[in-house]
Amino acid sequence: MCGIVGYVGGQSALDVVVAGLKRLEYRGYDSSGVAVLADGGLAAGKKAGKLVNLEKELVGRPLPAGATGIGHTRWATHGGPTDANAHPHLDNAGRVAVVHNGIIENFAVLRDELAERGHELVSETDTEVVAHLLAESFSSCGDLAESMRLVCRRLEGAFTLVAVHADEPDVVVGARRNSPLVVGVGGGEAFLASDVAAFIAHTRSAIELGQDQVVELRRDEGGSGGVGGAAGVSVTVTDFHGAPAEVRSYRIDWDASAAEKGGYDYFMLKEIAEQPKAVADTLLGRIDSGGSLTLDEVRIPDSVLREVDKVVVVACGTAFHAGMIAKLAIEHWTRIPCETELASEFRYRDPILDSRTLVIAISQSGETMDTLMALRHAREQGAKVLAICNTNGSTISRESDAVLYTHAGPEVAVASTKAFLTQLVACYLVALYLAQVRGSKWGDEVRGVVRELSAISGEVERVLETMEPVRELARSLARKNTVLFLGRHVGYPVALEGALKLKELAYMHAEGFAAGELKHGPIALIEDDLPVVVVVPSPRGRSVLHDKIVSNMQEIRARGARTIVIAEEGDEAVVPYADHLIRIPATPTLLQPLVSTVPLQVFACELATARGNEVDQPRNLAKSVTVE
Ligand code: F6R
């Protein structure tokens, strides 16, 4: 939530910052703003609405050229999306500018204190207090990094802050607590950003920041580069009390083109198309020459995994749906009881956890606050936490006992697609690995599933080649108000995922149900010509499941529903009950979501486009949800 960029170097800070914000706009797009240090002063511009509004504003009212600057794209928490509430926020003298992601919980007390001391605050945000507090501290210590440390010690809540001061024109300072911030360094320049996508076009050398740390980027011509810096710029990291912190540098393995649309109209379309590769990449290096699994990254010893007597999966939204499928795979292949729980609910019910519980936290961004809090709670109770994560160096991956990275590459569209499929692959890998280590499946059985998993990327490709009728169907339904989704077993989470995609993109009433539940209430919703998507399990798996869903189709059709049936090739039993039939390749029962989800992604994307909605940036949403 909220995208932040800071820059010190030799180029136009405005150009670098605005280009960085474009790459971070997926994080929030209620308003945006920039501040640049130039000519001994500070100049800022900000505007409600999308970044394009700010760009227009800057054409009409250009800022002076400078090589130090900060920027922000906002997802509103405190105060509506207005010009006044847009970041950066300045102190009364206009010498300090600050941008912020997160929530400062004690802002009301701080604001009252500032008002008593004569400060005039002009926005409804929690952020503005920080600009005023920084200005006060700076006037006594004359050092922006030290001011930031002093201020951070007074703040409660979660925050990333990035600030500049007109009296230190070569410096940008950042701080983080429970909210993301990474440093990029290279070529005499340094960057701060919520996500590496903001600076990947300039450098692939990054530095991770830990919790409760302050970082100072300083233009330092002729300097050695300082801790983690490079010639021409120094990077200094301390804790909130000024003690030097150890830094970990790493190389970003995404290239700049991965964060571009690459000829597609939307990132979402590109990301849907990238799924075969993302699935294959997530398997890379995890299968040995004999076809068994080698998950070296899972640094939890096999002896500990053998002792696990319960697995709990925690995640939110789409990642939660991946977790629901993980439960079915884990229980089936390992016979270990597994629960999947919404991360936002998990710790509040006082879950029963101990050292024999394995908690799997699934998160694309690695920054989702609900999931982070759930895993912290689990670790406090002595459970081991394995993260399935797409973002190197993210907070969730750093705070877990082990991480299995999904290799989806950057996912920019707010609606998750390729991350979901790779999360599924990672869940299958974990489930099979547990089965391998514990011997709950024979080696040849594990190798058999691994072979089937390795073939899935090609099947996803095949599904993508047959999507034109799905797009046509989606366009024909653009004026409908409601679409229901039904599934059983692994098809149930897929139904929920199909409904979630449609809600967030098309802003339609879309609901997913376990097909068996229909007669317990939701069947009352069925009326003439209501589109109902039915995800049919493989008839080659548990035939009873298949037969039951065929009955469910008959029940809803008898009441007027228009059925849109997703069924595997060769499943003829569904034909008489399908008003529209979407074929998917035959796969093993548990792996079907890897192919059955794809048409639902395409369906939602096309329907949203037909309704004239913004596909990559749906209203009210942000990609990385860093508040609880
Ligand atoms: C839906 C979507 C969200 C995320 C959820 C968790 O398309 O993208 O539901 O799946 O906010 O995000 P991560 O995976 O980053 O923890």
XYZ file of C-alpha atoms in Angstrom, residues 23 29 38 69 77 136 226 278 297 314 352 410 419 449 487 490 496 500 504 543 571 579 610:
23
model
C 6.134 1.278 -11.603
C -3.486 5.350 -6.974
C 17.011 22.522 -5.854
C 13.992 13.979 -4.640
C -6.011 5.517 5.039
C 11.603 20.554 15.091
C 30.306 3.900 2.895
C 6.141 -18.972 -14.158
C 15.962 -23.677 0.692
C -2.252 -18.798 6.753
C -3.367 -24.156 19.427
C 7.184 -9.235 -10.656
C 1.431 -15.581 -8.435
C 3.319 -36.734 -9.269
C -17.103 -26.207 -7.289
C -10.246 -28.554 -5.366
C -13.964 -18.768 -4.848
C -12.934 -12.923 -6.290
C -12.392 -7.022 -7.867
C -16.300 -40.403 -9.545
C -15.935 -35.647 -19.989
C -25.091 -24.018 -21.934
C -16.067 -4.857 -21.627
